[in-house]
Tab-separated table of C-alpha atoms in Angstrom:
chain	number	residue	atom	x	y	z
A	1	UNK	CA	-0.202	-59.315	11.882
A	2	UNK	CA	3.605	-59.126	11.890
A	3	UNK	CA	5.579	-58.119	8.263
A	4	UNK	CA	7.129	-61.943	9.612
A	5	UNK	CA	4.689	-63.804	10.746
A	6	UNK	CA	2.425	-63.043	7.588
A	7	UNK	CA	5.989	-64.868	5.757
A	8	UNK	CA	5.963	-67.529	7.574
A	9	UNK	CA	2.272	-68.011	7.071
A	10	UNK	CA	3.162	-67.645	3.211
A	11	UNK	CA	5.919	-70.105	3.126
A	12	UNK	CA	3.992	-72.636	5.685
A	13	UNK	CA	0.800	-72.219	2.377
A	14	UNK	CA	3.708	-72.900	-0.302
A	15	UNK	CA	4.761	-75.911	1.626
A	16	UNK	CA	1.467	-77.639	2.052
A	17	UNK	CA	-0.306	-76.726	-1.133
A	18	UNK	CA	2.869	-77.411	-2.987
A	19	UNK	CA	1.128	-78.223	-6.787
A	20	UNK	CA	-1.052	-75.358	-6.585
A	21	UNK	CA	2.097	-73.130	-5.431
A	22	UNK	CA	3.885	-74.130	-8.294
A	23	UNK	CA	1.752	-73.292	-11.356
A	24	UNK	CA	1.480	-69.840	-9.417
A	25	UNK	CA	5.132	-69.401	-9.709
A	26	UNK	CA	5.734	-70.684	-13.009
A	27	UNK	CA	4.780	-67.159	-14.854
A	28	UNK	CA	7.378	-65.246	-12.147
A	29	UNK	CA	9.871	-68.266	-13.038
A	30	UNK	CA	9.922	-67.758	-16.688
A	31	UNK	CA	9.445	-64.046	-16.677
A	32	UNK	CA	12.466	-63.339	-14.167
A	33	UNK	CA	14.776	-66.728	-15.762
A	34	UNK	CA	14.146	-64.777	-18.987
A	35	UNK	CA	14.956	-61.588	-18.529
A	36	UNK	CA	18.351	-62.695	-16.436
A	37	UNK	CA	19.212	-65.050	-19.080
A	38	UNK	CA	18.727	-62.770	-22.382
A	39	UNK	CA	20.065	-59.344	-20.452
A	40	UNK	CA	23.168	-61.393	-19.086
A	41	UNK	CA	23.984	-62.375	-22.887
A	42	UNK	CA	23.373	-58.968	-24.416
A	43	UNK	CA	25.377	-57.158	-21.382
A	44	UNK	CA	28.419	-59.951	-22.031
A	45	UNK	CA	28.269	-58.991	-25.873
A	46	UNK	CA	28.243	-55.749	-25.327
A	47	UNK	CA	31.066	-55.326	-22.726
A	48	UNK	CA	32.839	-57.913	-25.004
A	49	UNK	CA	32.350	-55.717	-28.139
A	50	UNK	CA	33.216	-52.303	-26.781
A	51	UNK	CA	36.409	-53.748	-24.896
A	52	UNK	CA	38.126	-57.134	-26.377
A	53	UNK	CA	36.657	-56.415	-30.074
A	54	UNK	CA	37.333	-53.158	-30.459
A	55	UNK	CA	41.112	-53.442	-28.778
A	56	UNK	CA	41.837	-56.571	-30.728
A	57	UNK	CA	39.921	-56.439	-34.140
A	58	UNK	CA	39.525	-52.589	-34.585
A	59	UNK	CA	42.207	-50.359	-32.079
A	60	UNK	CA	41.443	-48.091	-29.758
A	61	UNK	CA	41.453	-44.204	-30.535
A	62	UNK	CA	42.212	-45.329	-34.244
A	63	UNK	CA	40.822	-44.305	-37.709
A	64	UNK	CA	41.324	-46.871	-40.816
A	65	UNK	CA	41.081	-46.314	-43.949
A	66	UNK	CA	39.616	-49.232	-46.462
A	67	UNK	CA	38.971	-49.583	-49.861
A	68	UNK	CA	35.128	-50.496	-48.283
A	69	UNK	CA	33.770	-50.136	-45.167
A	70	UNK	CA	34.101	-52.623	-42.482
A	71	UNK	CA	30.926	-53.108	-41.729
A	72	UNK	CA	28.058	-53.532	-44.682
A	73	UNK	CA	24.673	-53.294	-43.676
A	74	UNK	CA	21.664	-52.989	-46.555
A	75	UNK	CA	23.913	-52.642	-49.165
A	76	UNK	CA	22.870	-53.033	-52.928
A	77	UNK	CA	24.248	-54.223	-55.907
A	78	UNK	CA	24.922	-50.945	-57.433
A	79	UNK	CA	26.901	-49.964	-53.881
A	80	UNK	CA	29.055	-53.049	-54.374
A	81	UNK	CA	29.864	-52.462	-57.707
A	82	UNK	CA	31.056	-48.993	-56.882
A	83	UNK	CA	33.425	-50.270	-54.183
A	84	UNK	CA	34.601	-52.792	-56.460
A	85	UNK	CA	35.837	-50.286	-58.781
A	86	UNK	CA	37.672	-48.630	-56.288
A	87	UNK	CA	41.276	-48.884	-56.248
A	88	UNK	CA	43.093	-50.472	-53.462
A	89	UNK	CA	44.850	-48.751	-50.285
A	90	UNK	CA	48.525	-48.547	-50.270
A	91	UNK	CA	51.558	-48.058	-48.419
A	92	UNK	CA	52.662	-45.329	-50.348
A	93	UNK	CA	49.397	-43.774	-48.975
A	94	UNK	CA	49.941	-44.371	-45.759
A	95	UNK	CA	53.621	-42.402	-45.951
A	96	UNK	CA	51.307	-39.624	-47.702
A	97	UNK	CA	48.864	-39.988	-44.262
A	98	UNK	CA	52.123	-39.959	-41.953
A	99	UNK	CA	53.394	-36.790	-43.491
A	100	UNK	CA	49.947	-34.714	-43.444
A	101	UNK	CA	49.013	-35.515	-39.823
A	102	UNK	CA	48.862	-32.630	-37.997
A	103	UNK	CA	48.658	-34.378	-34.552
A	104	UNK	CA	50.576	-36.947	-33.079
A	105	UNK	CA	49.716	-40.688	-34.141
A	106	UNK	CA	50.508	-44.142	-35.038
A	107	UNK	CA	50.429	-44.715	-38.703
A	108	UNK	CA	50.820	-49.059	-39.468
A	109	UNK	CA	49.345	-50.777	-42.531
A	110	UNK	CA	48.241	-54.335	-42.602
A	111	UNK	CA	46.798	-57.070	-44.575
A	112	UNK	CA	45.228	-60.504	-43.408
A	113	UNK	CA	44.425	-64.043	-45.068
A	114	UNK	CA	44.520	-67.644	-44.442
A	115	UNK	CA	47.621	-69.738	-44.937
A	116	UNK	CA	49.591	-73.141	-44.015
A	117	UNK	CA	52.822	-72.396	-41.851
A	118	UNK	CA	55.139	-75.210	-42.096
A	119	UNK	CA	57.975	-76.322	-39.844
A	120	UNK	CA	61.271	-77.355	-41.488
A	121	UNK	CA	60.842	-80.779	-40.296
A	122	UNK	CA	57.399	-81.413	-41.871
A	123	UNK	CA	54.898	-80.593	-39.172
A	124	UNK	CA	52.183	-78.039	-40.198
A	125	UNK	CA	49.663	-76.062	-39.271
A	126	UNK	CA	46.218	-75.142	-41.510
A	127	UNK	CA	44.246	-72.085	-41.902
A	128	UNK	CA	46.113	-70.256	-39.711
A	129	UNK	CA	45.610	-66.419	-40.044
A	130	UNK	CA	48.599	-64.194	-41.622
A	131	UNK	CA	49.225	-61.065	-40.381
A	132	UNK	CA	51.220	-59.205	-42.920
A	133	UNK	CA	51.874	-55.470	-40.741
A	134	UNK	CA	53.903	-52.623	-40.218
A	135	UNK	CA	55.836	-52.174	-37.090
A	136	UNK	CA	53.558	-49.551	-36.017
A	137	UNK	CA	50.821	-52.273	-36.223
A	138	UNK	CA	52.075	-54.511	-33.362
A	139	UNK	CA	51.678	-51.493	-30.982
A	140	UNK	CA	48.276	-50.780	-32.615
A	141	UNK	CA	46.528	-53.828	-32.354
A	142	UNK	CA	48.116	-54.266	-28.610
A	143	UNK	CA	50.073	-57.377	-30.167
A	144	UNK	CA	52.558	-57.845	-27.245
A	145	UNK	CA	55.517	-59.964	-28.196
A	146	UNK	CA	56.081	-62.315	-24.682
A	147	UNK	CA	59.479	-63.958	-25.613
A	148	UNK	CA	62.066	-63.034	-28.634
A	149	UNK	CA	61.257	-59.689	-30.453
A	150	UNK	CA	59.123	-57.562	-32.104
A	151	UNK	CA	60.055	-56.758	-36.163
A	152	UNK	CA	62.412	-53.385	-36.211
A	153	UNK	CA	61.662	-50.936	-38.761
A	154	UNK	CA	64.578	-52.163	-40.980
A	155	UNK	CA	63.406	-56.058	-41.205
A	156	UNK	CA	60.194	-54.105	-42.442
A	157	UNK	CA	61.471	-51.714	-44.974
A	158	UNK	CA	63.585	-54.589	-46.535
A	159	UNK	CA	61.284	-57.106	-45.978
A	160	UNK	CA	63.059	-59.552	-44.616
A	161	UNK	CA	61.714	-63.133	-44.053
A	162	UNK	CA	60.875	-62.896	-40.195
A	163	UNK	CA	58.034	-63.834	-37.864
A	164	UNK	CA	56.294	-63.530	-34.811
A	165	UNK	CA	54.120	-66.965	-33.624
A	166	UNK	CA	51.221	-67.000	-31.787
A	167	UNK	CA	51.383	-69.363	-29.199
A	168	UNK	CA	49.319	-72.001	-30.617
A	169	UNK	CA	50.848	-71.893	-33.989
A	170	UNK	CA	54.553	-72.096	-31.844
A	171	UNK	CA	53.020	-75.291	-29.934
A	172	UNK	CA	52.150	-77.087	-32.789
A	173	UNK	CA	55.229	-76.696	-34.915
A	174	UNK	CA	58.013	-76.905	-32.386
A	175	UNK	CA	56.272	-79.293	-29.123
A	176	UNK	CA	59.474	-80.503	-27.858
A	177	UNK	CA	61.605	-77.206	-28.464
A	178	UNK	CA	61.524	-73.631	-28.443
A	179	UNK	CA	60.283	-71.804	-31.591
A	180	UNK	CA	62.563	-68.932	-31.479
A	181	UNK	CA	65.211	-68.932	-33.965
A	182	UNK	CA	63.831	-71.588	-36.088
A	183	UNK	CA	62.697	-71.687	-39.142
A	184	UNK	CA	59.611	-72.358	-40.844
A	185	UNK	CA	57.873	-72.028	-44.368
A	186	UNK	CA	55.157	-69.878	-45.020
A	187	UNK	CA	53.172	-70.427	-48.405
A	188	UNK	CA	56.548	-72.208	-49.154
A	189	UNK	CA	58.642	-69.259	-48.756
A	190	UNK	CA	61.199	-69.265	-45.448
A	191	UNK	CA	60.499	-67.376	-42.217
A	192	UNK	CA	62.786	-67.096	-39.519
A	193	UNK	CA	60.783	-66.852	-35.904
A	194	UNK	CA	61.876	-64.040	-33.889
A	195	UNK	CA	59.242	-63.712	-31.372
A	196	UNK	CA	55.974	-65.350	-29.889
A	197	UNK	CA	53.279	-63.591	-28.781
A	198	UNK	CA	51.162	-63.177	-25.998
A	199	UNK	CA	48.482	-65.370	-25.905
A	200	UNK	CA	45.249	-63.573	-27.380
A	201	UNK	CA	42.565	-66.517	-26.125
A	202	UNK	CA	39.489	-66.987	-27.869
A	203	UNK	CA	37.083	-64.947	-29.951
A	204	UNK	CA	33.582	-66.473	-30.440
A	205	UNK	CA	35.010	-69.360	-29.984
A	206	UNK	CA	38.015	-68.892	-32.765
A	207	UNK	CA	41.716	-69.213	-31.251
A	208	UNK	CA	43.359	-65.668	-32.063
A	209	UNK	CA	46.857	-67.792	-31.272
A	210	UNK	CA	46.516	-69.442	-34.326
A	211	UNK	CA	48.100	-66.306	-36.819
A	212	UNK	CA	51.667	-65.644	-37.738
A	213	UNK	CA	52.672	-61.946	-38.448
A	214	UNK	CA	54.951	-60.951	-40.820
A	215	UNK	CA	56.658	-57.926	-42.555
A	216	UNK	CA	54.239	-56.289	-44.801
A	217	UNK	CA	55.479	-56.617	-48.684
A	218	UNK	CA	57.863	-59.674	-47.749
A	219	UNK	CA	57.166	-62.705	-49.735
A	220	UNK	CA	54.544	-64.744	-48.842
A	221	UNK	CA	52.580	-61.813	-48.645
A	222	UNK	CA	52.246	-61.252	-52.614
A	223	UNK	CA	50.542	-63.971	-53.462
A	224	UNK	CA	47.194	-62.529	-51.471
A	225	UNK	CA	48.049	-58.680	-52.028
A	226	UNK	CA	48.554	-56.595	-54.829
A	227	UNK	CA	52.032	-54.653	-55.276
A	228	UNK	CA	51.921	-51.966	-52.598
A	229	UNK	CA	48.519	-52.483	-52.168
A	230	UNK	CA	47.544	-53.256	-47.867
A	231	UNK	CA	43.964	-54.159	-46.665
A	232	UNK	CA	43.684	-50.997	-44.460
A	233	UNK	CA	45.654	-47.853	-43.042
A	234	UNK	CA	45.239	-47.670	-39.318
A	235	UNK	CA	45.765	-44.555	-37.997
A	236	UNK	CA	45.895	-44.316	-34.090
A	237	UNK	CA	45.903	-40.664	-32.552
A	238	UNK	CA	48.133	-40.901	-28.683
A	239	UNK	CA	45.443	-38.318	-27.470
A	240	UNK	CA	41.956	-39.296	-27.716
A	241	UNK	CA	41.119	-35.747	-28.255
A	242	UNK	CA	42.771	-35.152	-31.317
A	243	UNK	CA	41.066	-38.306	-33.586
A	244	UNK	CA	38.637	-36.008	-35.225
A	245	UNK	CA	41.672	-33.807	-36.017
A	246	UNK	CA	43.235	-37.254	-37.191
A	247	UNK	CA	40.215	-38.047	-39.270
A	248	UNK	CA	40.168	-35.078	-41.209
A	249	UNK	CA	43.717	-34.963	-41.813
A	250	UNK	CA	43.574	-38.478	-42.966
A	251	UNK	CA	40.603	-37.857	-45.235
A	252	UNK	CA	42.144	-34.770	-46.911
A	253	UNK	CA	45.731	-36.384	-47.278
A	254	UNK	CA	43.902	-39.367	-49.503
A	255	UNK	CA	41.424	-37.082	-51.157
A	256	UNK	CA	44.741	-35.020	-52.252
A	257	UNK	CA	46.289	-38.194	-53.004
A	258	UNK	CA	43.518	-39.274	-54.954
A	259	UNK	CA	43.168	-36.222	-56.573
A	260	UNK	CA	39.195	-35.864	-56.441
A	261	UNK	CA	37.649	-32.740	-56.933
A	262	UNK	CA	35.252	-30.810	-54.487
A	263	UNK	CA	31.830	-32.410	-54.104
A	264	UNK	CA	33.313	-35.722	-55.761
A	265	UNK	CA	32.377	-38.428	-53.105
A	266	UNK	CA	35.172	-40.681	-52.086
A	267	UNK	CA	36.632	-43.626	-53.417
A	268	UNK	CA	37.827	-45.023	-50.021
A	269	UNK	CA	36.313	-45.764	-46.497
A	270	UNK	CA	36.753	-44.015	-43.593
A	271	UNK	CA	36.089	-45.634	-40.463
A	272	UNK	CA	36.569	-45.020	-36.701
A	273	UNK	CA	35.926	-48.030	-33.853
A	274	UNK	CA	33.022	-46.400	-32.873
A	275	UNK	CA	31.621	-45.978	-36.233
A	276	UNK	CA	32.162	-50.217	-36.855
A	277	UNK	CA	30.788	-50.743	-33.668
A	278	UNK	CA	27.552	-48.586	-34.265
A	279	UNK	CA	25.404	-51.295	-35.835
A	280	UNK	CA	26.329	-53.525	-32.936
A	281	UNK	CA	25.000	-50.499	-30.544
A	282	UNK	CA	21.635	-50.752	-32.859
A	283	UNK	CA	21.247	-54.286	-32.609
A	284	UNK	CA	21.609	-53.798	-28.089
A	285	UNK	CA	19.107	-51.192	-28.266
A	286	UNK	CA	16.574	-53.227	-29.563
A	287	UNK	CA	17.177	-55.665	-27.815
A	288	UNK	CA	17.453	-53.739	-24.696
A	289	UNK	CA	13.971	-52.062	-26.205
A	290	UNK	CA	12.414	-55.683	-27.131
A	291	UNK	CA	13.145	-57.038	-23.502
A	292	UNK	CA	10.491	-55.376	-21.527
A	293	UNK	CA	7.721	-56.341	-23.409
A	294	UNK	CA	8.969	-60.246	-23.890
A	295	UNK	CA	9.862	-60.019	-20.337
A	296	UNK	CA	6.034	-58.621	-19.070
A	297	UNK	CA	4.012	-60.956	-21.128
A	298	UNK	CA	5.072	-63.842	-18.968
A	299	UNK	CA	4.958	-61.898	-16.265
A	300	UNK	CA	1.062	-60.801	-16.710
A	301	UNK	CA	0.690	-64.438	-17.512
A	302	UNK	CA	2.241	-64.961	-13.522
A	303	UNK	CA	0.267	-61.761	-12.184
A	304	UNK	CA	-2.906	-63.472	-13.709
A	305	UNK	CA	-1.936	-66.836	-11.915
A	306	UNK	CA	-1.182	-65.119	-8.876
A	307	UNK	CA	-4.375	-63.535	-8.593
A	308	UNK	CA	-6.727	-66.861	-9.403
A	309	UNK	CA	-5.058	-68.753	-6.777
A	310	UNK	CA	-5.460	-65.768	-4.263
A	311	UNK	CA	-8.638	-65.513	-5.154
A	312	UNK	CA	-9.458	-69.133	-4.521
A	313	UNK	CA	-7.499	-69.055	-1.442
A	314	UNK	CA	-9.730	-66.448	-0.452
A	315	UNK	CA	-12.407	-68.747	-0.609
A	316	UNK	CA	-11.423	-71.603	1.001
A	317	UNK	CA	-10.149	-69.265	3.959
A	318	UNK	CA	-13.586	-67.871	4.168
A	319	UNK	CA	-14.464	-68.794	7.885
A	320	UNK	CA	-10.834	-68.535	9.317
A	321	UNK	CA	-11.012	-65.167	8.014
A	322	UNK	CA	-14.451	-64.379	9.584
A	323	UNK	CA	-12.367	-65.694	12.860
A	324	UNK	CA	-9.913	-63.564	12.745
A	325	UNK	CA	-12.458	-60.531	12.317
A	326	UNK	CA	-14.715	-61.759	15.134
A	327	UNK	CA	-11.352	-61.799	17.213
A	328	UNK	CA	-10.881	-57.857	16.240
A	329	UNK	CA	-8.728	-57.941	13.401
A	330	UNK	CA	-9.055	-54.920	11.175
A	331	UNK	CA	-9.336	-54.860	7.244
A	332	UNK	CA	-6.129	-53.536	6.971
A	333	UNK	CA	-5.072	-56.813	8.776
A	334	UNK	CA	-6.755	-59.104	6.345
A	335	UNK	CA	-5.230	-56.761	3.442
A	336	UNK	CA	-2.060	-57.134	4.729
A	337	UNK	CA	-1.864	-60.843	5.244
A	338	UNK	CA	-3.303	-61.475	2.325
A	339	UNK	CA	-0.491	-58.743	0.169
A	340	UNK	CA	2.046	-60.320	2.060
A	341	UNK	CA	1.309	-64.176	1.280
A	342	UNK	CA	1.011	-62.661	-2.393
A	343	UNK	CA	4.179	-60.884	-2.500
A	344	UNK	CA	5.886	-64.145	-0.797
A	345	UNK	CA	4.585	-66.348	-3.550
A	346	UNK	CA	6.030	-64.148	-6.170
A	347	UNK	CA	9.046	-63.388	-4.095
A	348	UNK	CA	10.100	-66.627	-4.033
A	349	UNK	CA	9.235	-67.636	-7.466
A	350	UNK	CA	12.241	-64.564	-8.793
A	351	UNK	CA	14.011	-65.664	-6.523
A	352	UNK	CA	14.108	-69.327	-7.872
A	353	UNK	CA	13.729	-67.835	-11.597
A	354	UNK	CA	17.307	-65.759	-10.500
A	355	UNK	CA	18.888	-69.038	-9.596
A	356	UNK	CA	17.703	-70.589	-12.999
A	357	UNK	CA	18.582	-67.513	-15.101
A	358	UNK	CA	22.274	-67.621	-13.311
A	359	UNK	CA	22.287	-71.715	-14.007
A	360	UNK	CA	21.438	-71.343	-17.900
A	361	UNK	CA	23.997	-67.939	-18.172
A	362	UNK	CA	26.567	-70.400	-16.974
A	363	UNK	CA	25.767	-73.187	-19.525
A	364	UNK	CA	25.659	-70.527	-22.390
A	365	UNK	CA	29.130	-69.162	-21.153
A	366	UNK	CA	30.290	-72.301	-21.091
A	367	UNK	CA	29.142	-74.099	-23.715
A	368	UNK	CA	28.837	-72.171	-26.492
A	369	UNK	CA	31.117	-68.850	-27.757
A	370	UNK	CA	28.233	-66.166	-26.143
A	371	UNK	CA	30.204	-64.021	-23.781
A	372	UNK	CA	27.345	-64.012	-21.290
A	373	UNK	CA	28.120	-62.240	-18.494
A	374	UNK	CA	25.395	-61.575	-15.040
A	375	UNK	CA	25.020	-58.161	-14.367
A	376	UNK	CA	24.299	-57.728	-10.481
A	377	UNK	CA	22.023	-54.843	-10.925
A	378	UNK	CA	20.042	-57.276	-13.357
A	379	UNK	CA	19.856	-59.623	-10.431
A	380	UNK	CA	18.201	-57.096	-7.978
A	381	UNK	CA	15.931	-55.754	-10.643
A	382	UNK	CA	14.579	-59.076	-11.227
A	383	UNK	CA	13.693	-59.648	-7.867
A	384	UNK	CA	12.316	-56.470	-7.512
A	385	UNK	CA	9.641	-57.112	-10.213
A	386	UNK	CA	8.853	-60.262	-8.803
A	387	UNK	CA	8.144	-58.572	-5.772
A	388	UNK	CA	6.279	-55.932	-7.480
A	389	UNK	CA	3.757	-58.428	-9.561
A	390	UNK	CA	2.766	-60.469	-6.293
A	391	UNK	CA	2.048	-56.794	-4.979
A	392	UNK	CA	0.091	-55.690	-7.536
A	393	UNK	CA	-1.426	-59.390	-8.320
A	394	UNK	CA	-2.651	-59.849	-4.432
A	395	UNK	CA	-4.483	-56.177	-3.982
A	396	UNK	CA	-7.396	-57.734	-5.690
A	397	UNK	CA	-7.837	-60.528	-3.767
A	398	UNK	CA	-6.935	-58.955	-0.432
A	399	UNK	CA	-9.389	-56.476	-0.419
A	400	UNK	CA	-12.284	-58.889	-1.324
A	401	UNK	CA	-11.245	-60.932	1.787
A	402	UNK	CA	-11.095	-57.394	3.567
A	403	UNK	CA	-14.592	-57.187	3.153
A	404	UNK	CA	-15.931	-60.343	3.957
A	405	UNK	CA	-18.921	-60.074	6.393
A	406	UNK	CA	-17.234	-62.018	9.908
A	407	UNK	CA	-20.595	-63.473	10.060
A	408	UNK	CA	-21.009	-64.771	6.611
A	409	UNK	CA	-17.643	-65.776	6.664
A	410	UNK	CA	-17.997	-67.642	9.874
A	411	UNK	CA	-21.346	-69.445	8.449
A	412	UNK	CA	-19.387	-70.552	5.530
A	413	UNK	CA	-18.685	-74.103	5.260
């Protein structure tokens, strides 16, 4: 029998046993929807993570330096109340990093909190982040400024009362005019607006237009920071070969600073992307790790399936398999058909379980903050497992109808 003709035989059995055809599938279905579904989320995280998050939230090529570290996993009371008797980061130590590096870099300080940024003519906005940063930081953080101007370094050494919008927090205080030159109050202190920036879009779901950045020290910055004091030191090295060298340059300019002895740990955090990004790597391996063995149980489940209705179609094809052997077909024949009506089956049950798994990616992207994201290669696995369980499902029952007597068979009623 023809590779084709043993399909169409397949998809002619689907079509008229239709019930029966579809509890065999259902195991492939699930399996395959499964794995397309959870793989497509973890592979959108990830890419998500590694590129947007680390660009936007931590810098690329950078090192920052925090009173704790950025990300706290399994900490303990005793660990917290260490870092909380830390002292704070300051500018002044970030002029102390400047002048040690030994490479060229970036140095920019910032602090962030919540605020309320008024327009003059009452209209506000709520809970929008403040961005309190060095000049340096704009370049940093990749905070392109699309109309007006970036700070210069003198508006930030005298702290002068200036901003840069993002564009929502521009839309919703000035609607009917442009926001540049206008001015606005920031925990009640005045701002002028000298720029708007490009428009960030949307982390998990969170609008990173709604912020307004600001000179670090100016005034509406000391109500959430202490004198001098800055959240972090970012320190961005222009080659990405020389951030180690930037790291250890960094760490021995505070530890000077800070004037702690040899073998005294330190009293500050020192952090690199890949280092806040590590317990998001953890959390994809095991996932990644987790996924075959959630993936094959429903899969057995469908191999199992697979293989009872085989087997029963075996039997009710008992004597037009004893007349194909009286008419000289060979074992291999009846093997073949039968691995090939099998492999159909299962075929087209990834196939339809690819179609779902795209279907509920799409509704996860869409409706919820997930950055799912299908992965071709994903795609072509799936089906390729699908394939590979109707194979290995159907050899059971194909060789039992291999070895049907023809004359028993054709005596069966």
């Amino acid at each position: 029998m023809h590779f084709r003709e043993g399909v169409r035989l397949a998809l002619l059995q689907i079509r008229q046993e239709k019930l029966k055809s579809a509890f065999s599938l259902l195991g492939v279905v699930i399996g395959i929807m499964f794995l397309v579904v959870v793989v497509s989320v973890v592979e959108g995280m990830d890419r998500y993570m590694t590129e947007t998050v680390s660009q936007q939230i931590f810098g690329i090529n950078t090192v920052t330096v925090r009173r704790t570290p950025n990300v706290q996993v399994n900490t303990n009371a005793a660990q917290r109340r260490e870092w909380s008797r830390r002292p704070r980061v300051t500018v002044d130590e970030a002029e102390v990093i400047r002048e040690a590096l030994t490479v060229p870099a970036l140095v920019g300080v910032e602090a962030n909190s919540q605020v309320e940024v008024r327009s003059w003519d009452g209209r506000g906005v709520s809970n929008s982040q403040i961005s309190a940063m060095s000049a340096e930081m704009l370049e940093i953080r990749n905070l392109l400024v699309e109309r007006g101007r970036p700070f210069s370094g003198q508006e930030v050494s005298r702290s002068l009362p200036v901003a840069i919008l993002g564009t929502a927090v521009a839309d919703a205080l000035f609607p009917d005019s442009d926001a540049l030159g206008q001015r606005i109050r920031v925990r009640d202190f005045p701002y002028r607006v000298v720029g708007i920036l490009e428009s960030q879009g949307t982390m998990f779901g969170q609008s990173l237009d709604n912020r307004v950045v600001v000179p670090v020290r100016s005034a509406a910055t000391r109500q959430f920071t202490q004198r001098g004091a800055v959240g972090s030191i970012v320190i961005q090295a222009l080659d990405p070969a020389d951030l180690p060298v930037a790291m250890m340059d960094t760490e021995a300019a505070m530890r000077v600073e800070r004037r702690l002895r040899p073998g005294e740990n330190n009293n500050f955090a020192l952090d690199t992307a890949e280092d806040s990004l590590a317990f998001w790597d953890r959390i994809s391996t095991i996932l990644f790790l987790a996924l075959p063995g959630l993936v094959g149980i429903s899969l057995v489940v469908g191999g199992i399936v697979i293989m009872n209705i085989m087997l029963v179609s075996v039997m009710e094809r008992t004597r037009e398999i004893g007349v194909r052997k009286a008419l000289g077909a060979q074992r291999k024949d009846i093997i073949n058909q039968f691995l090939v009506e099998a492999t159909t089956l299962s075929a087209a049950g990834a196939f339809i379980g690819v179609v779902v798994g795209i279907l509920l990616t799409w509704v996860v992207r869409t409706l919820t903050p997930l950055p799912a994201a299908v992965a071709p290669q994903w795609l072509a696995l799936g089906v390729f497992i699908g394939m590979s369980v109707g194979i290995i499902a159907g050899v059971y029952p194909a060789i039992r109808a291999s070895q049907l007597d023809p004359v028993v068979a054709l005596r069966h009623e």
